[in-house]
Backbone as CSV, one residue per row, in Angstrom:
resi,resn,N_x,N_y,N_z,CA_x,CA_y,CA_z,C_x,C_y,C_z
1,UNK,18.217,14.999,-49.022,17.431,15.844,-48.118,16.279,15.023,-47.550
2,UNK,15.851,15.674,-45.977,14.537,14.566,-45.385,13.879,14.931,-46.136
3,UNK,12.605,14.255,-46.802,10.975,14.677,-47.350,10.226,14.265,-46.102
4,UNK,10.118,13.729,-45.338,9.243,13.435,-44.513,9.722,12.827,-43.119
5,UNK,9.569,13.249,-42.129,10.076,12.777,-40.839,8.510,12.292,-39.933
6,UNK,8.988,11.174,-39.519,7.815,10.777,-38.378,7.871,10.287,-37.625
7,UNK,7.696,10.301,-35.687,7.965,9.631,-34.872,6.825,9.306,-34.005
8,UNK,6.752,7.956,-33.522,5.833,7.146,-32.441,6.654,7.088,-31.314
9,UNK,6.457,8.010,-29.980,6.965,7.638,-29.036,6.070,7.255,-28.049
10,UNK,6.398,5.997,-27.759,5.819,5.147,-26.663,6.357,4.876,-25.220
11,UNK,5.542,5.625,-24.504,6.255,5.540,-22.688,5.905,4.104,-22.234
12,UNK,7.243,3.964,-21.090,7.193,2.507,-20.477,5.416,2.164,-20.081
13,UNK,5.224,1.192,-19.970,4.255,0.627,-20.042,3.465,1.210,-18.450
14,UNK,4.503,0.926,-17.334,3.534,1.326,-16.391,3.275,2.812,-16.062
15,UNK,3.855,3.296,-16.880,3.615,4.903,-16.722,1.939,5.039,-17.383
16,UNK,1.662,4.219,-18.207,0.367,3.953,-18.654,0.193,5.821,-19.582
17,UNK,1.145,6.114,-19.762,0.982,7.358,-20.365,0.708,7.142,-22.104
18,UNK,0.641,7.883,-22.880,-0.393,7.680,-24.297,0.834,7.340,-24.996
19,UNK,0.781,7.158,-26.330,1.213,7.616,-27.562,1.633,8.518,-27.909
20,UNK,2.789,9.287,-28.479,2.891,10.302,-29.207,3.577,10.289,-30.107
21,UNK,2.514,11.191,-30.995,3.082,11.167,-32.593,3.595,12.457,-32.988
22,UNK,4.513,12.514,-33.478,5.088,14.001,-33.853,5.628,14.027,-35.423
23,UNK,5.164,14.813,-36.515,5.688,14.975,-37.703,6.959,15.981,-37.685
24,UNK,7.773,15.993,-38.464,8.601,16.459,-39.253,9.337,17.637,-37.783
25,UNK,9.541,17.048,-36.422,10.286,17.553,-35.381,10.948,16.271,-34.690
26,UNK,12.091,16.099,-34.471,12.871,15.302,-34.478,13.478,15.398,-32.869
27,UNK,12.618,16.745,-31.897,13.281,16.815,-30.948,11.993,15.470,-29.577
28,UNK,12.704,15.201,-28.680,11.932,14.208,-27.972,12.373,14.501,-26.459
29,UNK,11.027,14.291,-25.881,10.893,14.310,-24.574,9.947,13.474,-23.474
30,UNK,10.616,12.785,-23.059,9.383,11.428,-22.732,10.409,10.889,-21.433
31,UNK,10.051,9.319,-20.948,10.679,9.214,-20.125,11.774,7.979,-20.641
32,UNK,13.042,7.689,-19.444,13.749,6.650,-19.687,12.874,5.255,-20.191
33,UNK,13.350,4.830,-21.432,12.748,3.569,-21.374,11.958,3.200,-22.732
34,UNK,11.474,4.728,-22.926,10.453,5.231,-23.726,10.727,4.617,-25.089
35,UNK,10.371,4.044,-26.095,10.737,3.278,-27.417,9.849,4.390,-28.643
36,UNK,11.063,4.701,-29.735,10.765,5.925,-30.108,10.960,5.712,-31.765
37,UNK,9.581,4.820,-32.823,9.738,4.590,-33.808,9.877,5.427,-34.972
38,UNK,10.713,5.400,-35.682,11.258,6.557,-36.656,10.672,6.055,-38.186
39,UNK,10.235,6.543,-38.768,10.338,6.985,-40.602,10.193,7.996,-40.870
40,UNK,10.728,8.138,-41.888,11.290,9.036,-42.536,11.703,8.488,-43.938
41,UNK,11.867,9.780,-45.133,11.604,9.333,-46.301,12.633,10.716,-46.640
42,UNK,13.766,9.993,-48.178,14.595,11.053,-48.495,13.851,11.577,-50.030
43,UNK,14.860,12.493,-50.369,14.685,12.670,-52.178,15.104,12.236,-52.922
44,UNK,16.372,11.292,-52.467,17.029,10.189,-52.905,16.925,9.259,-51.990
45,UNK,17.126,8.236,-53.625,17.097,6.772,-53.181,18.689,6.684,-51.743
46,UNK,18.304,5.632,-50.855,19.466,6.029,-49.765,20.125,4.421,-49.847
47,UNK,21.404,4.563,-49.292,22.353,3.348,-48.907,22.776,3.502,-47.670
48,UNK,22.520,4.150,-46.843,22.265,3.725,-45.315,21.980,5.347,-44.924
49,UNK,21.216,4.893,-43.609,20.807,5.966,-42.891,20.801,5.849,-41.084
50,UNK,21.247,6.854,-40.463,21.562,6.775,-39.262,21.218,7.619,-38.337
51,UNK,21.419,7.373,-37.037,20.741,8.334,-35.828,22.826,8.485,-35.655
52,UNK,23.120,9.737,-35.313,24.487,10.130,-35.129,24.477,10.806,-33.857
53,UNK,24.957,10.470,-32.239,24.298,11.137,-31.248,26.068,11.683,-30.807
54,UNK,25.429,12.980,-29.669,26.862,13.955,-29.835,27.307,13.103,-28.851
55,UNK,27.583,11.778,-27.897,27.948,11.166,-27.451,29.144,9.736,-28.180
56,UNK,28.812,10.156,-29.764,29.601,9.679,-30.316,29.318,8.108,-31.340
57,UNK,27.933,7.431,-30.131,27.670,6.625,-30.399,26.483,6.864,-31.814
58,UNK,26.081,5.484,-32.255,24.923,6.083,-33.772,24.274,4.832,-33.721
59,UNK,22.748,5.031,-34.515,22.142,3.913,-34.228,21.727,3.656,-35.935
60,UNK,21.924,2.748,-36.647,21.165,2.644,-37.909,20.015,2.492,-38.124
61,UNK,19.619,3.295,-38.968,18.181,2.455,-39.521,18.311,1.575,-40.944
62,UNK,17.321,0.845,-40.890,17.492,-0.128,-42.084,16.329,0.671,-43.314
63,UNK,16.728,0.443,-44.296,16.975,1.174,-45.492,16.397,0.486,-46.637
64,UNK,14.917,1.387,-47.069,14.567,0.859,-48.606,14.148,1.583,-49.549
65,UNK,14.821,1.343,-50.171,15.032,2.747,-51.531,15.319,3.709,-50.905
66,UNK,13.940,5.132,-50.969,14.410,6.449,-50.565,13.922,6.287,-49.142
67,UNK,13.373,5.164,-48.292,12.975,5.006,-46.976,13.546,4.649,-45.672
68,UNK,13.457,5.153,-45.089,14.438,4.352,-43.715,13.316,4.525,-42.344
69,UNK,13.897,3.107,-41.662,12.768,3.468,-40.362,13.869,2.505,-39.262
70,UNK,13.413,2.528,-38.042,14.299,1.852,-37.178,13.284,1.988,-35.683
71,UNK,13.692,1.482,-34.695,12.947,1.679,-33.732,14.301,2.010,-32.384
72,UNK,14.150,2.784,-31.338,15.440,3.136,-30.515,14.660,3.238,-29.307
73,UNK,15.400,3.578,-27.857,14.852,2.939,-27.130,15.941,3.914,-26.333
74,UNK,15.037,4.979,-25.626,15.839,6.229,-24.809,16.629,5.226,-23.630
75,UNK,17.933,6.045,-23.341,18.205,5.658,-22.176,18.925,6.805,-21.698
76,UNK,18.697,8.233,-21.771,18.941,9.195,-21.219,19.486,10.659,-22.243
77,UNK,19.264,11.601,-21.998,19.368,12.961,-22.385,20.684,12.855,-23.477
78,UNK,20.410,13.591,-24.649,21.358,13.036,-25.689,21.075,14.590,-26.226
79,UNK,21.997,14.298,-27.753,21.026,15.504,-28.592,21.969,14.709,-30.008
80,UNK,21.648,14.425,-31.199,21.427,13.424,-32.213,20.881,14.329,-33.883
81,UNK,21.694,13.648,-34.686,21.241,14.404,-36.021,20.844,13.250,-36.930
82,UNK,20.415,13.087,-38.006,19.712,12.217,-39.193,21.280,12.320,-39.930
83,UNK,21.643,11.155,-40.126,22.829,11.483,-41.674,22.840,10.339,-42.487
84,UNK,22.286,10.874,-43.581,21.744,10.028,-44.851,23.021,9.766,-45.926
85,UNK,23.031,8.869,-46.463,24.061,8.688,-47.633,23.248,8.136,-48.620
86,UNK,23.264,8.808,-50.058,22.571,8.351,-51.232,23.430,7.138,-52.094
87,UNK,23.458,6.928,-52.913,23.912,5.520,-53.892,24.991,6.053,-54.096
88,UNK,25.592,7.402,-54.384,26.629,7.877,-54.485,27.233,8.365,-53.578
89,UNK,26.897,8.000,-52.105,27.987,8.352,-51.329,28.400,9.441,-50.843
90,UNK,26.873,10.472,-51.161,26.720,11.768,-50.349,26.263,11.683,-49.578
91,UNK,26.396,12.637,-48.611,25.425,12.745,-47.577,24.901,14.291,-47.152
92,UNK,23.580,13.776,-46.648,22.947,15.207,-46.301,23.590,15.983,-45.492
93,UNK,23.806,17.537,-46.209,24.588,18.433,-45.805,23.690,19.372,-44.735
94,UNK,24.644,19.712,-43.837,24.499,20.921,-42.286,22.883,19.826,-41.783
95,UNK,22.776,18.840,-41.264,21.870,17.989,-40.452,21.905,18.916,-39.521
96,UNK,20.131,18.824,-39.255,19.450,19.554,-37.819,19.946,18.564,-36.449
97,UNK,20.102,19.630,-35.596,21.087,18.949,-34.404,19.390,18.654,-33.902
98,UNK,18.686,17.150,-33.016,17.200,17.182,-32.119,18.040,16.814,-31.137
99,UNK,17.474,16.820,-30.192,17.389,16.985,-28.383,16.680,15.771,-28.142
100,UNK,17.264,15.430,-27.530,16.629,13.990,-26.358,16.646,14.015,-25.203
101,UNK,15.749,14.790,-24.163,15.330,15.189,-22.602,14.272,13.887,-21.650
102,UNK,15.223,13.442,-20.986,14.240,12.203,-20.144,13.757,13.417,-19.405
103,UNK,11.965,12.706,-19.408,11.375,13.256,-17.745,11.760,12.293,-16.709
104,UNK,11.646,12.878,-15.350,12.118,12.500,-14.155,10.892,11.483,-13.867
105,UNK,11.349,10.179,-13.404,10.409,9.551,-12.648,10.812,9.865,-10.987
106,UNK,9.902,10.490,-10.338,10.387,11.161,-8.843,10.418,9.738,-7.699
107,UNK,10.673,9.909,-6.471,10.795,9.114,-5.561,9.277,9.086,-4.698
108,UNK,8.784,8.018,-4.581,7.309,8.102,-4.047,7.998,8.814,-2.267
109,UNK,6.675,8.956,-1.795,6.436,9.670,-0.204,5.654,8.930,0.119
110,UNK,6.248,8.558,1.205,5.268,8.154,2.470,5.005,8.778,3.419
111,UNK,4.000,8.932,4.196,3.773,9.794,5.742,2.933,9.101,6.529
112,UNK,3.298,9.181,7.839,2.649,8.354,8.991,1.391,9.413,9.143
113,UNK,0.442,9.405,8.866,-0.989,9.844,9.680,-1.124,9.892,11.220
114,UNK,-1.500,8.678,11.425,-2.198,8.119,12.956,-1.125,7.019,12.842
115,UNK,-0.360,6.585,14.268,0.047,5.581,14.465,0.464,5.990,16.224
116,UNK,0.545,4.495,16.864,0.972,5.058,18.161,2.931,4.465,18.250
117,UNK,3.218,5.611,17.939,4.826,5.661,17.460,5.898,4.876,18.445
118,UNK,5.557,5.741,19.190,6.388,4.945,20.849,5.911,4.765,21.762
119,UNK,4.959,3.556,21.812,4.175,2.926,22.762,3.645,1.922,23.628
120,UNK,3.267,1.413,23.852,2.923,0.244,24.611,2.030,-0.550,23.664
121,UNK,2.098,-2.304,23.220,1.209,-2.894,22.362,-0.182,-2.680,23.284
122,UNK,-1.344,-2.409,22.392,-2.534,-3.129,23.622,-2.643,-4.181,24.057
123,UNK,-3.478,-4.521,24.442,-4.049,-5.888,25.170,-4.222,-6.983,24.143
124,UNK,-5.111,-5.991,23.078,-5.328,-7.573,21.917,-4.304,-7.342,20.821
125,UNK,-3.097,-7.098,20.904,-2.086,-7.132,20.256,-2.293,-6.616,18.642
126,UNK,-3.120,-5.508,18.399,-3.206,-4.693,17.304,-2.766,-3.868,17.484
127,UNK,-1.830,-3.050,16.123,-1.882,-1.545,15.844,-2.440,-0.827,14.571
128,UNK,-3.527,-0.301,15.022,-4.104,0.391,13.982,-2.986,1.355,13.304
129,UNK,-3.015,1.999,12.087,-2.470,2.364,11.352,-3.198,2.986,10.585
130,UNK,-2.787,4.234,10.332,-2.858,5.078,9.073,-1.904,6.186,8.065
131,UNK,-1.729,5.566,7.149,-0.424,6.053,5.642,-0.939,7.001,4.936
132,UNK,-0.292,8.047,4.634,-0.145,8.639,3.257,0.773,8.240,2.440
133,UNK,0.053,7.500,0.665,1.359,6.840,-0.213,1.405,8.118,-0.842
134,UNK,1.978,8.893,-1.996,2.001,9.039,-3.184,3.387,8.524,-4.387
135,UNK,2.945,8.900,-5.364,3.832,8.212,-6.595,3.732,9.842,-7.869
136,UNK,4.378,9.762,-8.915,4.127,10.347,-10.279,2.968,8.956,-11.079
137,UNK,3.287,7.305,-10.980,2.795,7.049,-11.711,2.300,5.700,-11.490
138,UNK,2.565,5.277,-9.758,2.159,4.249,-9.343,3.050,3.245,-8.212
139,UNK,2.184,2.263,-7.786,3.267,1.785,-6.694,3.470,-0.005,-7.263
140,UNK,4.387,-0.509,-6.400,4.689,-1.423,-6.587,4.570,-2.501,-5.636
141,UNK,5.021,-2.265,-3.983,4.463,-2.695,-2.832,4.899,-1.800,-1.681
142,UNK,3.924,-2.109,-0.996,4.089,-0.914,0.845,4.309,-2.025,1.770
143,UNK,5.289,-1.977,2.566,5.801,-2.859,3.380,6.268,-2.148,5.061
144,UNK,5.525,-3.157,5.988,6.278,-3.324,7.058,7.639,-4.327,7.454
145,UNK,8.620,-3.256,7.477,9.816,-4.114,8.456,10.118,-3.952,9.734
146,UNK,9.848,-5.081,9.576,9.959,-5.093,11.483,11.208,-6.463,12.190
147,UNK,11.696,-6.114,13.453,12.161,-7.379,13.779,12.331,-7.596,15.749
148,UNK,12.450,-8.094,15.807,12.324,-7.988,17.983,13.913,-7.277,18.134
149,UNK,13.496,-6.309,18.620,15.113,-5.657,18.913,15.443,-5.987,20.440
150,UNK,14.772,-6.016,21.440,14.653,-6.294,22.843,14.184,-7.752,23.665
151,UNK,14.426,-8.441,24.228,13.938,-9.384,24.643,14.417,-10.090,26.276
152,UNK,13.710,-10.629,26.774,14.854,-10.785,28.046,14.605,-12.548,27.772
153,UNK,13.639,-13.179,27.052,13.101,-14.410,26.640,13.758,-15.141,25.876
154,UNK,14.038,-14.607,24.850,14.795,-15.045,23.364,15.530,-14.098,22.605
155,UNK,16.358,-14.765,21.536,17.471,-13.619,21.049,16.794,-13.243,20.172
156,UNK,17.587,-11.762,20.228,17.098,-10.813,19.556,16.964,-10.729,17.905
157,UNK,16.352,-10.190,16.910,16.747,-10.440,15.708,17.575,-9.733,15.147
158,UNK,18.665,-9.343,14.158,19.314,-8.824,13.520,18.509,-7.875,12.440
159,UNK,17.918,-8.725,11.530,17.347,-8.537,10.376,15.471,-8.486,10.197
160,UNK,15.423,-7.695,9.299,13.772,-7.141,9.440,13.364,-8.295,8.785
161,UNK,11.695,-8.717,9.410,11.034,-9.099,8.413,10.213,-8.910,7.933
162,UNK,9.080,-9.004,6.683,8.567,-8.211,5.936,6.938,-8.456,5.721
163,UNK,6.384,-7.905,5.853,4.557,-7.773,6.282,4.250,-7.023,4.929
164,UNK,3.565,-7.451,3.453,2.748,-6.634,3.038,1.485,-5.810,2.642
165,UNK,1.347,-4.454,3.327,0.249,-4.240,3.111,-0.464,-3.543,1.707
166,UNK,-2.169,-4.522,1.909,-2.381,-4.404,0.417,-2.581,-3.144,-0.004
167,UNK,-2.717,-2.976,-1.531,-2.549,-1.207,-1.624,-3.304,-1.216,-3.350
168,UNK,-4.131,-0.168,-3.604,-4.176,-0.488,-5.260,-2.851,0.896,-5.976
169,UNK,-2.176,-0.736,-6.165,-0.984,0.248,-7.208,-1.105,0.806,-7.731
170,UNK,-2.423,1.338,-8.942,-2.251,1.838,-9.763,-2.991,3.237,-9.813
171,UNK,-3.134,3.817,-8.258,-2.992,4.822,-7.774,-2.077,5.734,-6.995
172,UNK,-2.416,6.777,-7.890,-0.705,7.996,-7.404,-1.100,8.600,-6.396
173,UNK,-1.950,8.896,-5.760,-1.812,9.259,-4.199,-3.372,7.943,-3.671
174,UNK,-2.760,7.987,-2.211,-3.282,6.749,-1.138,-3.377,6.900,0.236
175,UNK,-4.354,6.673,1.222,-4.798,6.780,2.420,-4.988,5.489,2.418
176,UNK,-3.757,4.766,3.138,-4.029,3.762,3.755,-4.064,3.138,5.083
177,UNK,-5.137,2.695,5.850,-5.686,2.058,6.582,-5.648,0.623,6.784
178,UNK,-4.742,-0.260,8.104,-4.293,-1.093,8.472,-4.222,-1.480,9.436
179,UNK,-4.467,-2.792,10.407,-4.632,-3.141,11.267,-3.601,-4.369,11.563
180,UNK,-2.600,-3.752,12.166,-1.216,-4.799,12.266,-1.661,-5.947,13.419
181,UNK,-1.531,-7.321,13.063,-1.586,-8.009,14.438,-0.727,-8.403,14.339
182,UNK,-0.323,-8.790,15.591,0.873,-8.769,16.141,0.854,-10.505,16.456
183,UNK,-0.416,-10.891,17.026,-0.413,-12.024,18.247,0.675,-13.665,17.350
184,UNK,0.722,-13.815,16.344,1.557,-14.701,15.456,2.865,-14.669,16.141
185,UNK,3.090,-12.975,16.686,5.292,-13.210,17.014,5.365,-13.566,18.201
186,UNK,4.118,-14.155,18.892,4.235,-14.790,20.315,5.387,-13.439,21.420
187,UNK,4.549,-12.530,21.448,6.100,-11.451,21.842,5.465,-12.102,23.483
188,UNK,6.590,-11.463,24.192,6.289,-11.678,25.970,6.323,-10.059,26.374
189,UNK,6.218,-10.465,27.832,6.426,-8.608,28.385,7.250,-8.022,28.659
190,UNK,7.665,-7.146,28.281,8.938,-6.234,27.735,9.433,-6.387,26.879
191,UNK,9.330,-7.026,25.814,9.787,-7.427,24.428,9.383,-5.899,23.861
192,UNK,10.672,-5.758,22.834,10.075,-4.459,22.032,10.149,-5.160,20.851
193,UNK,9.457,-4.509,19.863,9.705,-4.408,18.605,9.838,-3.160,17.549
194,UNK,10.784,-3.311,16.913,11.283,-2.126,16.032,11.138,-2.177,14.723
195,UNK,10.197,-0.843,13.958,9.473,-1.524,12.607,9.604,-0.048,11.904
196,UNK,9.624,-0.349,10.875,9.300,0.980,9.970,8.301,0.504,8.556
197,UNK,8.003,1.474,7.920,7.120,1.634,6.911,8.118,1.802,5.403
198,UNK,8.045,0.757,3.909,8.490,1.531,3.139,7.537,1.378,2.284
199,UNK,7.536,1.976,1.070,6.784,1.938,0.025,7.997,2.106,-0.923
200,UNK,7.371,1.439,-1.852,8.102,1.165,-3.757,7.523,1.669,-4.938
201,UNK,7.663,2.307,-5.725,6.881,2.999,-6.961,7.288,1.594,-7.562
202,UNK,6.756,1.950,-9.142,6.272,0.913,-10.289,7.541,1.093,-11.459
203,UNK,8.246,1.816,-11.175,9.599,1.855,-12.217,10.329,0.174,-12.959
204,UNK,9.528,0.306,-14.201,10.462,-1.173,-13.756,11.655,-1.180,-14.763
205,UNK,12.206,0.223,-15.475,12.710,0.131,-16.205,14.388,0.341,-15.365
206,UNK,14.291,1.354,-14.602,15.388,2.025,-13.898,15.591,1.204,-12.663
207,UNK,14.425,0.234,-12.230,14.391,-0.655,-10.524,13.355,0.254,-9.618
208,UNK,12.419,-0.639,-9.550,11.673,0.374,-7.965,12.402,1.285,-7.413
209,UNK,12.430,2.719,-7.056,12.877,3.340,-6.252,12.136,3.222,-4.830
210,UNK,12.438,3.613,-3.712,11.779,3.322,-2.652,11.780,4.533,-1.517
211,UNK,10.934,4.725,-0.881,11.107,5.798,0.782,10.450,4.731,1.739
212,UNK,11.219,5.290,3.149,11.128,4.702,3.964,10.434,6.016,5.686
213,UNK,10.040,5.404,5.882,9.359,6.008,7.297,10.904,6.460,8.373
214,UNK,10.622,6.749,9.657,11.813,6.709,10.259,11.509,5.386,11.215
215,UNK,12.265,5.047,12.362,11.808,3.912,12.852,11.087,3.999,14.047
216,UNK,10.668,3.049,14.435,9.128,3.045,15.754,9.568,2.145,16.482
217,UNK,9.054,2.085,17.843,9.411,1.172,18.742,7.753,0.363,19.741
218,UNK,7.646,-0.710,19.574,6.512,-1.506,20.345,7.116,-2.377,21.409
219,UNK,6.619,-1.672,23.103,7.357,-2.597,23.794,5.635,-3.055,24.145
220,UNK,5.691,-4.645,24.561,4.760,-4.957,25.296,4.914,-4.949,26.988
221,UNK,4.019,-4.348,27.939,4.010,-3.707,28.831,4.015,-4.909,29.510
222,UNK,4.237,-5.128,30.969,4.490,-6.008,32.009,2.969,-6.522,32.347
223,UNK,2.867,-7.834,33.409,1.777,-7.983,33.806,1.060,-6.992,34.771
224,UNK,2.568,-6.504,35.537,1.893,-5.633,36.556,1.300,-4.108,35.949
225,UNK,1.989,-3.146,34.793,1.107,-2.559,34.004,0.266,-2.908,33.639
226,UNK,-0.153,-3.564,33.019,-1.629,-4.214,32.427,-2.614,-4.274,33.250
227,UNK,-2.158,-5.016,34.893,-3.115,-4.717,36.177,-3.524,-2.976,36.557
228,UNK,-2.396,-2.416,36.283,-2.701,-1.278,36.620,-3.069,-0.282,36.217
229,UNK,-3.423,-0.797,35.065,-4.132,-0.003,33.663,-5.483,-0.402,34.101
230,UNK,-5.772,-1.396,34.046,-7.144,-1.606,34.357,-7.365,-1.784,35.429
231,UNK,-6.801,-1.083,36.748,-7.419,-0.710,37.944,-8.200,0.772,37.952
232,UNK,-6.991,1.742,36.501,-7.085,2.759,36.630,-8.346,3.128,35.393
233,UNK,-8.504,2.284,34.763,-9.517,2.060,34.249,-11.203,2.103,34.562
234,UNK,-10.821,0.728,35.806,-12.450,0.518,36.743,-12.278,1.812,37.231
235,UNK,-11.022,2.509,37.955,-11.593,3.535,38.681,-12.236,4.622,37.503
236,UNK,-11.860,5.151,37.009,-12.410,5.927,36.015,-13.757,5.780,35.825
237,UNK,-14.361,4.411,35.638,-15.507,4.122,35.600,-16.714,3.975,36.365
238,UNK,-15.807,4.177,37.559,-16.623,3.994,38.503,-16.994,5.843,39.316
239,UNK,-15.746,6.390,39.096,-15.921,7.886,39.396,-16.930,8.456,38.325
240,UNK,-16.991,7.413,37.026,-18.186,8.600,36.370,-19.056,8.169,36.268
241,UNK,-19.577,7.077,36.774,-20.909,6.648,37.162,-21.217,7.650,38.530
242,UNK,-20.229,7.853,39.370,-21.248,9.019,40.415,-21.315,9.770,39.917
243,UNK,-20.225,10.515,39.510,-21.131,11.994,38.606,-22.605,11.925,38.103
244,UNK,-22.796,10.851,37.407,-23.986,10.328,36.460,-25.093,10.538,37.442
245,UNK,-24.507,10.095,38.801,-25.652,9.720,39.741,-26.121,10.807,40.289
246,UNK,-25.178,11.557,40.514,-25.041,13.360,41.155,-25.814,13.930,40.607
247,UNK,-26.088,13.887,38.730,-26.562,14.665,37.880,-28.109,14.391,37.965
248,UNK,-28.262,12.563,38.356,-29.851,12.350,37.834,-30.884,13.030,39.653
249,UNK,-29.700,12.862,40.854,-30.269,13.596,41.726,-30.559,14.710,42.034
């Protein structure tokens, strides 16, 4: 028979979640990954002792005198009994069936705030930017992919390439603020470029999971737009300087 049951379950590291200790309940709920140290103590002296899971598989623990301890290491929803054998080759009769329930590590979100989605680059070849990250328990990296989809100059690219912006990982929700320059991809006028946003949580047991934005398009505008932006510009400026003048007369 058990005299004493005791478990240390320890969550993956970047979940940065606590310790837990549980006496003489054998059922567990934590996440994939989670390392889940066992002792336990019989009324007899024992000659082996085991984790027996209804999947068929069993894990031993190693065995001294009436003691046994072992260390196991979740890798998904089970349900598992204790079965002890004494020097004679009994074993503990009708074993309590425990439960083994992973929590979900969820898929982080991203959301575009402010961005100018389908637009014209400016003049000094920035795009300001603003993200919503979140996570359950942290990130890993937030990335722009981007690549020239349009060109009448040079060929086009196939494949994205990758810009990262900085972020403190080890926050579960994020407002991030970014200022893309551009002027490095030497683009010309009418060149587009086609980019999206992803972000990566901190999973490192299961692999980063990841979300992605939908995709955006940056054409850079002609010379003759650019003139005519800033014709329409001076005029603007110049119509509200009379007003100004109207007002002080």
């Amino acid at each position: 028979i058990i005299k004493t049951f005791d478990l240390t379950i320890t969550p993956p590291a970047y979940s940065r979640l606590p310790q837990i200790q549980q006496k003489d309940n054998g059922n567990i709920t934590s996440l994939t990954g989670s390392y889940v140290d066992i002792n336990l103590s019989s009324t007899k002296e024992l000659k082996s002792a085991k984790l027996q899971f209804a999947d068929t598989t069993y894990f031993d623990l190693s065995v001294n005198r009436n003691e046994a301890k072992g260390k196991y290491r979740i890798k998904g929803d089970n349900n598992y009994q204790v079965i002890l054998t004494d020097l004679n080759g009994n074993t503990n009769q009708s074993p309590i069936t425990y439960s083994i329930k992973t929590l979900p590590d969820a898929y982080p979100t991203i959301d575009v705030i402010k961005l100018n989605e389908n637009g014209n680059l400016a003049n000094d070849n920035r795009v300001p930017i603003l993200l919503k990250i979140t996570d359950d328990y942290g990130f890993t990296k937030l990335l722009i992919n981007y690549r020239l989809s349009a060109s009448k100059y040079t060929k086009v690219q196939d494949e994205f390439s990758k810009i990262e912006i900085p972020i403190n990982k080890n926050e579960k929700e994020s407002d991030v603020n970014y200022i893309w320059n551009l002027t490095k991809l030497n683009l010309a006028s009418n060149d587009v470029v086609t980019y999206y946003f992803e972000v990566f949580d901190n999973d490192n047991v299961s692999g980063p999971k990841s979300a992605k934005t939908s995709t955006f398009n940056l054409r850079v505008p002609s010379l003759d737009e650019i003139l005519t932006r800033a014709d329409d510009t001076h005029q603007e400026a110049v119509e509200d300087l009379k007003e100004t003048l109207k007002e002080v007369q």
